[in-house]
Amino acid sequence: MSRSPVWHPFHQHGLGEDIPLVTHAEGAVLQTADGRRVLDAISSWWVTTHGHNHPRIMEAIRRQTQKLDQLIFAGWTHEPAETLARGLVEIMPDGLDYVFYSDSGSTAVEVALKMALGYWHNRDEVRHRILVLEHSYHGDTIGAMSVGARGVFNRPYAPLLFDVGTIPFPAENPQPTLDALEQACAKGDVAAFIVEPLLLGAGGMLVYPPQVLAEMRAICAAHGVLFIADEVMTGWGRTGTLLACEQACVTPDILCLAKGLTGGSVPLAVTLATAPIYDAHYSLDRDKLFYHSSSFTANPIACAAAVANLEIWREEPVLDRIATLAQRLAQKLDALAQMPAITQPRQCGTMIAFDVETGSDAGYLAEIGPKLRAHFFARDVLIRPLGNTVYCMPPYCTAQDDIDRIAEAMASGVKACGR
Ligand SMILES: *Cc1c(COP(=O)(O)O)cnc(C)c1O
């Protein structure tokens, strides 16, 4: 076969690694063209919540394709977008009353930042500075990279990224974090603080307690700094509750959702905002409108998939499934943590992670990452370590047998590749 013209994301083609071809998927299993059944232990990069090809979501997509495929959304609307927005406002924290559509987590973050800046601009207050949490990740577009950690992911683009204030990650003692946030907010030039609640994903699956999230939110509120919760990964049950923010009784000013919004089936994102943010753009003055759109804003088929996801949340015992999965994963993590090469075992809902002692090299480009990935794949398990950090976050339908297989692959991988 001639070489494929497809250029893959986060993939070094120069290493000549095989690229599996997947033809079908169901539940937690990916079926490859050469007949392998691979366990999707990372929910196809954190998006698949209930499982692949959930019948209700697939059926909703099929039905919508008979009616309306796509529609300009500037000043026009359709039923799936209206139903979804109402459904979201109903189940999201009180006060998040407005829903803006886009199509990926990165764009949901861009929209959030632009809403925050627009809010201050339209109120004629000079606030441009954005605060971020150390090690955070918010997407790969220029604005989203700007509010994310600087490092291997974005070194070539660093000159273009805008300057932000970085608040230290809340380690065991969160006081330095809270102090730094207080000082930065007190300067009066801060427009917004953007955070991944409870669990920082691409930054290394780092967790911090709900209490700290609540305190950070309170500091922002005291200074009028807008609080943006990026729940693109943590939303839709990943941390054990529908939103991670719920565990801290936090209502953000702006909330970003994507990945699991359609159950992970098709691309769609939303940015929710409170009335003050919407109202700052509401005017007889056309110049105050919110200047953001993309061609596929609120695509009807994607909205229909998300409406079906909401029905699943309403009518199926999703939180029970999540609790069961989290409990099973906790048992596995306890056992794994006994291995001498494993450090920093951690869990947040249906995500478990640990670091593997390698002797010398750590970080995203650690050699052990690809070695472990190959080890897992040889055992028909899809796990992509972040450097020497190994984690899994399987779909909520994952059965006990399959969790056993994931844990076995992790244990043998650490034995084979760890120090
Ligand atoms: C994945 C992710 C994003 C980016 O979402 P995309 O849909 O990949 O653009 C943003 N924020 C967080 C926290 C994420 O995990």
Short mmCIF file of C-alpha atoms and ligand atoms in Angstrom, two decimals:
data_model
loop_
_atom_site.label_atom_id
_atom_site.label_comp_id
_atom_site.label_asym_id
_atom_site.label_seq_id
_atom_site.Cartn_x
_atom_site.Cartn_y
_atom_site.Cartn_z
CA MET A 1 0.00 0.00 0.00
CA SER A 2 1.33 3.46 -0.83
CA ARG A 3 2.01 5.86 1.98
CA SER A 4 -1.14 7.52 3.37
CA PRO A 5 -1.52 11.28 2.80
CA VAL A 6 -3.15 11.61 6.24
CA TRP A 7 -1.18 13.80 8.65
CA HIS A 8 -2.05 12.69 12.19
CA PRO A 9 -2.20 14.92 15.29
CA PHE A 10 0.37 14.46 18.06
CA HIS A 11 2.04 11.74 16.00
CA GLN A 12 5.66 11.56 14.84
CA HIS A 13 5.33 10.02 11.38
CA GLY A 14 9.12 9.86 11.13
CA LEU A 15 9.23 6.98 13.60
CA GLY A 16 7.31 4.77 11.15
CA GLU A 17 5.01 3.32 13.78
CA ASP A 18 2.03 1.31 12.58
CA ILE A 19 -1.27 3.18 12.59
CA PRO A 20 -4.18 0.88 13.41
CA LEU A 21 -7.21 1.10 11.14
CA VAL A 22 -10.46 0.91 13.09
CA THR A 23 -13.64 -0.14 11.33
CA HIS A 24 -16.21 -0.52 14.12
CA ALA A 25 -16.67 0.28 17.76
CA GLU A 26 -19.14 -0.72 20.42
CA GLY A 27 -19.12 0.03 24.13
CA ALA A 28 -15.51 0.09 25.28
CA VAL A 29 -14.16 -1.92 22.34
CA LEU A 30 -12.54 -0.79 19.09
CA GLN A 31 -12.53 -3.32 16.28
CA THR A 32 -9.57 -3.07 13.89
CA ALA A 33 -9.48 -4.01 10.21
CA ASP A 34 -7.06 -6.85 11.00
CA GLY A 35 -9.50 -8.40 13.45
CA ARG A 36 -8.25 -7.15 16.79
CA ARG A 37 -10.57 -6.06 19.59
CA VAL A 38 -8.85 -3.24 21.45
CA LEU A 39 -10.09 -1.85 24.77
CA ASP A 40 -10.48 1.91 24.60
CA ALA A 41 -9.17 2.63 28.10
CA ILE A 42 -8.88 6.38 27.47
CA SER A 43 -12.34 6.91 25.97
CA SER A 44 -10.84 7.87 22.59
CA TRP A 45 -8.98 10.78 24.13
CA TRP A 46 -11.46 11.59 26.88
CA VAL A 47 -14.57 12.06 24.78
CA THR A 48 -16.56 8.81 24.92
CA THR A 49 -18.63 8.81 28.07
CA HIS A 50 -21.34 6.10 27.98
CA GLY A 51 -19.55 3.95 25.39
CA HIS A 52 -19.07 3.95 21.62
CA ASN A 53 -22.10 3.91 19.33
CA HIS A 54 -24.68 4.33 22.06
CA PRO A 55 -27.91 3.23 20.32
CA ARG A 56 -29.95 6.25 21.48
CA ILE A 57 -27.40 8.75 20.23
CA MET A 58 -26.93 6.93 16.93
CA GLU A 59 -30.71 6.82 16.46
CA ALA A 60 -31.06 10.55 17.22
CA ILE A 61 -28.41 11.32 14.61
CA ARG A 62 -30.17 9.10 12.05
CA ARG A 63 -33.51 10.81 12.72
CA GLN A 64 -32.07 14.31 12.46
CA THR A 65 -30.41 13.53 9.12
CA GLN A 66 -33.92 13.09 7.67
CA LYS A 67 -34.86 16.66 8.64
CA LEU A 68 -32.19 19.35 8.67
CA ASP A 69 -28.47 18.98 8.08
CA GLN A 70 -27.08 22.47 8.63
CA LEU A 71 -28.31 26.02 9.13
CA ILE A 72 -26.80 29.49 9.41
CA PHE A 73 -27.05 30.31 13.13
CA ALA A 74 -26.64 34.09 13.01
CA GLY A 75 -30.23 35.19 13.57
CA TRP A 76 -31.71 31.78 12.66
CA THR A 77 -32.52 28.84 14.88
CA HIS A 78 -33.71 25.23 14.94
CA GLU A 79 -35.39 22.81 17.29
CA PRO A 80 -32.37 20.72 18.42
CA ALA A 81 -30.43 23.86 19.40
CA GLU A 82 -33.39 25.27 21.36
CA THR A 83 -34.15 21.96 23.12
CA LEU A 84 -30.52 21.40 23.98
CA ALA A 85 -29.98 24.91 25.33
CA ARG A 86 -33.07 24.61 27.57
CA GLY A 87 -31.97 21.19 28.75
CA LEU A 88 -28.48 22.43 29.55
CA VAL A 89 -29.68 25.46 31.50
CA GLU A 90 -31.90 23.13 33.50
CA ILE A 91 -29.14 20.76 34.66
CA MET A 92 -26.17 23.12 34.89
CA PRO A 93 -25.56 25.25 38.02
CA ASP A 94 -28.14 27.99 38.63
CA GLY A 95 -27.27 31.29 37.00
CA LEU A 96 -25.68 29.90 33.84
CA ASP A 97 -28.65 30.99 31.76
CA TYR A 98 -27.20 31.54 28.30
CA VAL A 99 -25.72 29.02 25.88
CA PHE A 100 -23.32 29.88 23.06
CA TYR A 101 -22.51 27.11 20.57
CA SER A 102 -19.24 26.23 18.89
CA ASP A 103 -17.59 23.03 17.77
CA SER A 104 -14.63 22.02 19.93
CA GLY A 105 -13.19 22.44 23.39
CA SER A 106 -10.62 24.88 22.01
CA THR A 107 -13.28 27.07 20.45
CA ALA A 108 -15.38 26.89 23.63
CA VAL A 109 -12.35 28.30 25.45
CA GLU A 110 -11.72 30.98 22.81
CA VAL A 111 -15.38 31.99 23.12
CA ALA A 112 -15.09 32.11 26.92
CA LEU A 113 -12.05 34.40 26.74
CA LYS A 114 -13.72 36.66 24.17
CA MET A 115 -16.90 36.82 26.28
CA ALA A 116 -14.84 37.88 29.29
CA LEU A 117 -12.94 40.53 27.34
CA GLY A 118 -16.14 41.71 25.67
CA TYR A 119 -17.81 42.01 29.05
CA TRP A 120 -15.17 44.43 30.35
CA HIS A 121 -14.91 46.27 27.04
CA ASN A 122 -18.66 46.89 26.81
CA ARG A 123 -18.67 48.13 30.41
CA ASP A 124 -15.84 50.55 29.57
CA GLU A 125 -13.56 49.07 32.20
CA VAL A 126 -9.94 48.39 31.36
CA ARG A 127 -9.26 44.77 32.24
CA HIS A 128 -7.27 42.64 29.81
CA ARG A 129 -5.21 40.30 31.93
CA ILE A 130 -6.02 36.60 32.06
CA LEU A 131 -4.89 34.42 34.96
CA VAL A 132 -4.25 30.70 34.53
CA LEU A 133 -3.27 27.78 36.69
CA GLU A 134 0.21 26.30 36.32
CA HIS A 135 0.29 23.04 34.24
CA SER A 136 -3.08 23.75 32.68
CA TYR A 137 -4.25 22.79 29.20
CA HIS A 138 -7.11 24.45 27.37
CA GLY A 139 -6.67 23.45 23.72
CA ASP A 140 -4.42 23.94 20.72
CA THR A 141 -5.61 27.13 19.00
CA ILE A 142 -3.47 30.22 19.59
CA GLY A 143 -5.67 31.71 22.31
CA ALA A 144 -6.20 28.38 24.04
CA MET A 145 -2.45 27.69 23.91
CA SER A 146 -1.81 31.13 25.37
CA VAL A 147 -3.78 30.26 28.49
CA GLY A 148 -2.14 26.83 28.72
CA ALA A 149 1.21 25.81 30.13
CA ARG A 150 4.22 26.68 28.01
CA GLY A 151 6.26 23.63 27.03
CA VAL A 152 6.91 21.02 24.35
CA PHE A 153 3.33 21.29 23.09
CA ASN A 154 3.76 24.88 21.96
CA ARG A 155 7.43 25.89 21.86
CA PRO A 156 7.48 26.80 18.12
CA TYR A 157 4.53 29.15 18.60
CA ALA A 158 5.62 30.76 21.86
CA PRO A 159 6.41 34.16 20.28
CA LEU A 160 2.78 34.51 19.21
CA LEU A 161 1.18 33.54 22.51
CA PHE A 162 -0.18 36.37 24.64
CA ASP A 163 1.12 37.00 28.12
CA VAL A 164 -0.87 35.64 31.08
CA GLY A 165 -0.43 35.55 34.85
CA THR A 166 0.34 32.04 36.11
CA ILE A 167 -0.90 30.96 39.53
CA PRO A 168 1.08 28.06 41.07
CA PHE A 169 -0.64 24.66 41.02
CA PRO A 170 -2.22 23.90 44.43
CA ALA A 171 0.08 21.22 45.80
CA GLU A 172 -0.29 19.68 49.29
CA ASN A 173 -0.24 23.15 50.84
CA PRO A 174 -2.57 25.33 48.74
CA GLN A 175 -1.75 28.56 50.59
CA PRO A 176 0.84 29.82 48.06
CA THR A 177 -1.75 29.32 45.31
CA LEU A 178 -4.42 31.27 47.16
CA ASP A 179 -1.98 34.03 48.11
CA ALA A 180 -0.74 34.40 44.54
CA LEU A 181 -4.30 34.52 43.23
CA GLU A 182 -5.29 37.12 45.84
CA GLN A 183 -2.31 39.33 44.96
CA ALA A 184 -2.87 39.07 41.22
CA CYS A 185 -6.61 39.81 41.51
CA ALA A 186 -5.98 42.79 43.81
CA LYS A 187 -4.11 44.60 41.02
CA GLY A 188 -7.45 45.40 39.40
CA ASP A 189 -6.45 44.66 35.79
CA VAL A 190 -7.57 41.03 35.71
CA ALA A 191 -10.44 40.18 33.35
CA ALA A 192 -10.74 36.49 34.15
CA PHE A 193 -9.21 33.42 35.74
CA ILE A 194 -9.55 30.18 33.75
CA VAL A 195 -9.25 26.80 35.48
CA GLU A 196 -9.72 23.11 34.93
CA PRO A 197 -11.77 22.17 38.02
CA LEU A 198 -10.31 19.38 40.24
CA LEU A 199 -8.39 17.59 37.49
CA LEU A 200 -5.76 18.98 35.12
CA GLY A 201 -5.71 16.67 32.10
CA ALA A 202 -2.95 17.11 29.53
CA GLY A 203 -0.76 18.76 32.18
CA GLY A 204 -0.26 15.31 33.71
CA MET A 205 -3.57 14.20 35.31
CA LEU A 206 -2.96 16.35 38.37
CA VAL A 207 -5.68 16.53 41.01
CA TYR A 208 -6.53 19.05 43.73
CA PRO A 209 -9.33 19.14 46.31
CA PRO A 210 -12.78 20.77 45.91
CA GLN A 211 -12.08 23.04 48.89
CA VAL A 212 -9.27 24.75 46.95
CA LEU A 213 -11.52 25.21 43.93
CA ALA A 214 -14.14 26.85 46.18
CA GLU A 215 -11.54 29.16 47.73
CA MET A 216 -10.14 30.19 44.35
CA ARG A 217 -13.66 30.95 43.16
CA ALA A 218 -14.35 33.06 46.25
CA ILE A 219 -11.19 35.13 45.76
CA CYS A 220 -12.20 35.89 42.17
CA ALA A 221 -15.72 36.85 43.23
CA ALA A 222 -14.36 39.22 45.88
CA HIS A 223 -12.40 41.09 43.21
CA GLY A 224 -15.00 40.96 40.43
CA VAL A 225 -12.68 38.73 38.38
CA LEU A 226 -14.66 36.47 36.05
CA PHE A 227 -14.25 32.80 36.84
CA ILE A 228 -14.08 30.54 33.77
CA ALA A 229 -14.45 26.81 34.41
CA ASP A 230 -13.05 24.71 31.57
CA GLU A 231 -14.98 21.47 32.09
CA VAL A 232 -14.27 20.24 28.58
CA MET A 233 -12.71 17.10 30.04
CA THR A 234 -14.03 17.06 33.61
CA GLY A 235 -17.69 17.55 32.60
CA TRP A 236 -20.26 14.82 31.95
CA GLY A 237 -19.43 12.67 34.95
CA ARG A 238 -15.72 12.15 34.52
CA THR A 239 -14.91 13.28 38.07
CA GLY A 240 -17.84 11.42 39.67
CA THR A 241 -20.44 14.18 39.39
CA LEU A 242 -22.02 15.75 36.31
CA LEU A 243 -19.65 18.70 36.70
CA ALA A 244 -16.48 18.84 38.80
CA CYS A 245 -17.61 22.29 40.03
CA GLU A 246 -20.57 20.70 41.82
CA GLN A 247 -18.23 19.04 44.31
CA ALA A 248 -17.13 22.49 45.44
CA CYS A 249 -20.61 24.06 45.16
CA VAL A 250 -19.05 26.46 42.66
CA THR A 251 -21.00 28.30 39.98
CA PRO A 252 -18.59 29.77 37.45
CA ASP A 253 -19.37 32.94 35.51
CA ILE A 254 -18.51 31.12 32.30
CA LEU A 255 -18.49 27.36 31.69
CA CYS A 256 -16.92 25.47 28.76
CA LEU A 257 -18.23 22.04 27.74
CA ALA A 258 -17.35 19.87 24.75
CA LYS A 259 -15.99 16.28 24.59
CA GLY A 260 -18.80 14.38 26.39
CA LEU A 261 -21.53 16.85 25.39
CA THR A 262 -22.67 14.53 22.59
CA GLY A 263 -21.62 11.46 24.57
CA GLY A 264 -18.43 11.82 22.54
CA SER A 265 -20.11 10.90 19.26
CA VAL A 266 -19.81 14.01 17.07
CA PRO A 267 -18.12 17.41 17.55
CA LEU A 268 -20.03 20.07 19.47
CA ALA A 269 -19.19 22.54 22.22
CA VAL A 270 -20.98 25.11 24.33
CA THR A 271 -19.91 28.06 26.41
CA LEU A 272 -22.46 28.93 29.09
CA ALA A 273 -22.60 32.40 30.60
CA THR A 274 -24.44 34.20 33.37
CA ALA A 275 -26.88 37.06 32.79
CA PRO A 276 -24.37 39.87 33.53
CA ILE A 277 -22.11 38.62 30.72
CA TYR A 278 -24.97 38.24 28.27
CA ASP A 279 -26.41 41.60 29.36
CA ALA A 280 -23.10 43.37 28.75
CA HIS A 281 -23.54 42.42 25.09
CA TYR A 282 -27.30 43.18 25.00
CA SER A 283 -27.97 46.63 23.66
CA LEU A 284 -29.66 48.78 21.03
CA ASP A 285 -26.10 49.45 19.91
CA ARG A 286 -25.20 46.92 17.19
CA ASP A 287 -21.53 47.39 17.96
CA LYS A 288 -21.93 45.63 21.29
CA LEU A 289 -22.95 42.28 19.83
CA PHE A 290 -20.77 39.24 20.44
CA TYR A 291 -18.38 38.95 17.50
CA HIS A 292 -17.84 35.25 17.22
CA SER A 293 -19.08 32.53 14.92
CA SER A 294 -17.93 29.51 13.00
CA SER A 295 -19.62 27.98 9.98
CA PHE A 296 -20.96 24.98 11.85
CA THR A 297 -22.12 26.78 15.00
CA ALA A 298 -24.91 24.64 16.55
CA ASN A 299 -24.97 22.09 13.74
CA PRO A 300 -28.43 20.46 13.98
CA ILE A 301 -27.16 16.88 13.75
CA ALA A 302 -24.62 17.47 16.52
CA CYS A 303 -27.26 19.20 18.66
CA ALA A 304 -29.61 16.24 18.17
CA ALA A 305 -26.85 13.91 19.40
CA ALA A 306 -26.40 16.10 22.48
CA VAL A 307 -30.16 16.15 23.14
CA ALA A 308 -30.04 12.33 23.14
CA ASN A 309 -27.10 12.51 25.58
CA LEU A 310 -29.20 14.64 27.92
CA GLU A 311 -32.01 12.05 27.70
CA ILE A 312 -29.54 9.33 28.64
CA TRP A 313 -28.46 11.37 31.65
CA ARG A 314 -32.09 11.91 32.63
CA GLU A 315 -33.34 8.39 32.13
CA GLU A 316 -30.43 6.00 32.65
CA PRO A 317 -28.54 5.41 35.94
CA VAL A 318 -25.42 7.15 34.65
CA LEU A 319 -24.17 8.34 38.05
CA ASP A 320 -24.56 4.82 39.48
CA ARG A 321 -22.48 3.40 36.62
CA ILE A 322 -19.86 6.06 37.26
CA ALA A 323 -19.78 5.27 41.00
CA THR A 324 -19.37 1.54 40.32
CA LEU A 325 -16.60 2.15 37.79
CA ALA A 326 -14.81 4.57 40.11
CA GLN A 327 -14.94 2.04 42.94
CA ARG A 328 -13.52 -0.75 40.76
CA LEU A 329 -10.77 1.52 39.50
CA ALA A 330 -9.93 2.51 43.09
CA GLN A 331 -9.33 -1.16 43.96
CA LYS A 332 -7.01 -1.55 40.99
CA LEU A 333 -5.12 1.60 41.86
CA ASP A 334 -4.62 0.39 45.45
CA ALA A 335 -3.05 -2.82 44.16
CA LEU A 336 -0.89 -1.04 41.57
CA ALA A 337 0.34 1.46 44.16
CA GLN A 338 2.10 -1.42 45.94
CA MET A 339 4.58 -1.75 43.08
CA PRO A 340 7.91 -0.10 43.92
CA ALA A 341 8.24 1.65 40.53
CA ILE A 342 4.87 3.39 40.94
CA THR A 343 4.66 6.81 42.59
CA GLN A 344 1.98 9.47 43.04
CA PRO A 345 -1.07 7.21 42.65
CA ARG A 346 -4.12 9.45 42.19
CA GLN A 347 -7.75 9.23 41.27
CA CYS A 348 -10.52 11.61 40.37
CA GLY A 349 -13.82 9.88 39.63
CA THR A 350 -13.32 7.51 36.69
CA MET A 351 -9.72 8.57 36.09
CA ILE A 352 -6.80 6.81 37.77
CA ALA A 353 -3.16 7.80 37.22
CA PHE A 354 0.33 7.21 38.54
CA ASP A 355 3.90 8.05 37.64
CA VAL A 356 6.46 5.40 36.73
CA GLU A 357 9.97 5.71 38.14
CA THR A 358 12.39 5.54 35.26
CA GLY A 359 15.64 6.50 36.93
CA SER A 360 16.34 9.59 34.89
CA ASP A 361 13.97 10.78 32.22
CA ALA A 362 10.56 12.22 33.00
CA GLY A 363 8.23 14.66 31.28
CA TYR A 364 6.11 14.41 28.15
CA LEU A 365 8.94 13.24 25.87
CA ALA A 366 10.18 10.56 28.29
CA GLU A 367 11.25 7.47 26.34
CA ILE A 368 9.15 5.26 28.56
CA GLY A 369 5.92 6.73 27.12
CA PRO A 370 6.08 5.13 23.65
CA LYS A 371 7.49 1.89 25.13
CA LEU A 372 4.52 1.58 27.46
CA ARG A 373 2.09 2.50 24.72
CA ALA A 374 3.45 -0.34 22.55
CA HIS A 375 3.28 -2.72 25.52
CA PHE A 376 -0.38 -1.86 26.11
CA PHE A 377 -1.27 -2.10 22.43
CA ALA A 378 0.34 -5.56 22.21
CA ARG A 379 -2.19 -6.53 24.91
CA ASP A 380 -5.09 -4.97 22.98
CA VAL A 381 -5.44 -2.03 25.34
CA LEU A 382 -5.41 1.59 24.16
CA ILE A 383 -3.55 3.68 26.74
CA ARG A 384 -1.41 6.67 25.77
CA PRO A 385 0.83 7.68 28.67
CA LEU A 386 1.66 11.34 29.14
CA GLY A 387 5.42 10.84 29.34
CA ASN A 388 6.01 8.75 32.47
CA THR A 389 2.47 9.38 33.71
CA VAL A 390 0.21 6.40 33.06
CA TYR A 391 -3.53 6.84 33.35
CA CYS A 392 -6.82 5.41 32.20
CA MET A 393 -10.33 6.86 32.02
CA PRO A 394 -12.50 4.22 30.37
CA PRO A 395 -16.08 4.68 29.15
CA TYR A 396 -18.69 4.25 31.87
CA CYS A 397 -19.94 0.97 30.35
CA THR A 398 -16.58 -0.78 30.89
CA ALA A 399 -17.15 -4.18 32.52
CA GLN A 400 -15.21 -5.67 35.42
CA ASP A 401 -13.39 -8.17 33.12
CA ASP A 402 -12.18 -5.33 30.98
CA ILE A 403 -11.03 -3.31 33.99
CA ASP A 404 -9.09 -6.39 35.08
CA ARG A 405 -7.41 -6.47 31.67
CA ILE A 406 -6.54 -2.78 31.82
CA ALA A 407 -4.99 -3.18 35.28
CA GLU A 408 -3.05 -6.30 34.23
CA ALA A 409 -1.66 -4.46 31.22
CA MET A 410 -0.67 -1.55 33.45
CA ALA A 411 1.05 -3.83 35.99
CA SER A 412 2.97 -5.85 33.38
CA GLY A 413 3.87 -2.64 31.56
CA VAL A 414 5.35 -1.10 34.67
CA LYS A 415 7.27 -4.34 35.38
CA ALA A 416 8.66 -4.41 31.86
CA CYS A 417 9.49 -0.71 31.50
CA GLY A 418 9.83 0.78 34.98
CA ARG A 419 12.99 0.91 37.04
C1 LIG B 1 -9.41 18.51 25.33
C2 LIG B 1 -9.46 19.77 26.09
C3 LIG B 1 -9.65 21.00 25.46
C4 LIG B 1 -9.68 21.13 23.96
O1 LIG B 1 -10.77 20.48 23.40
P1 LIG B 1 -10.75 20.13 21.83
O2 LIG B 1 -12.12 19.64 21.54
O3 LIG B 1 -9.70 19.06 21.68
O4 LIG B 1 -10.39 21.36 21.10
C5 LIG B 1 -9.80 22.12 26.23
N1 LIG B 1 -9.74 22.05 27.58
C6 LIG B 1 -9.55 20.90 28.22
C7 LIG B 1 -9.51 20.89 29.71
C8 LIG B 1 -9.39 19.71 27.51
O5 LIG B 1 -9.15 18.56 28.15
#
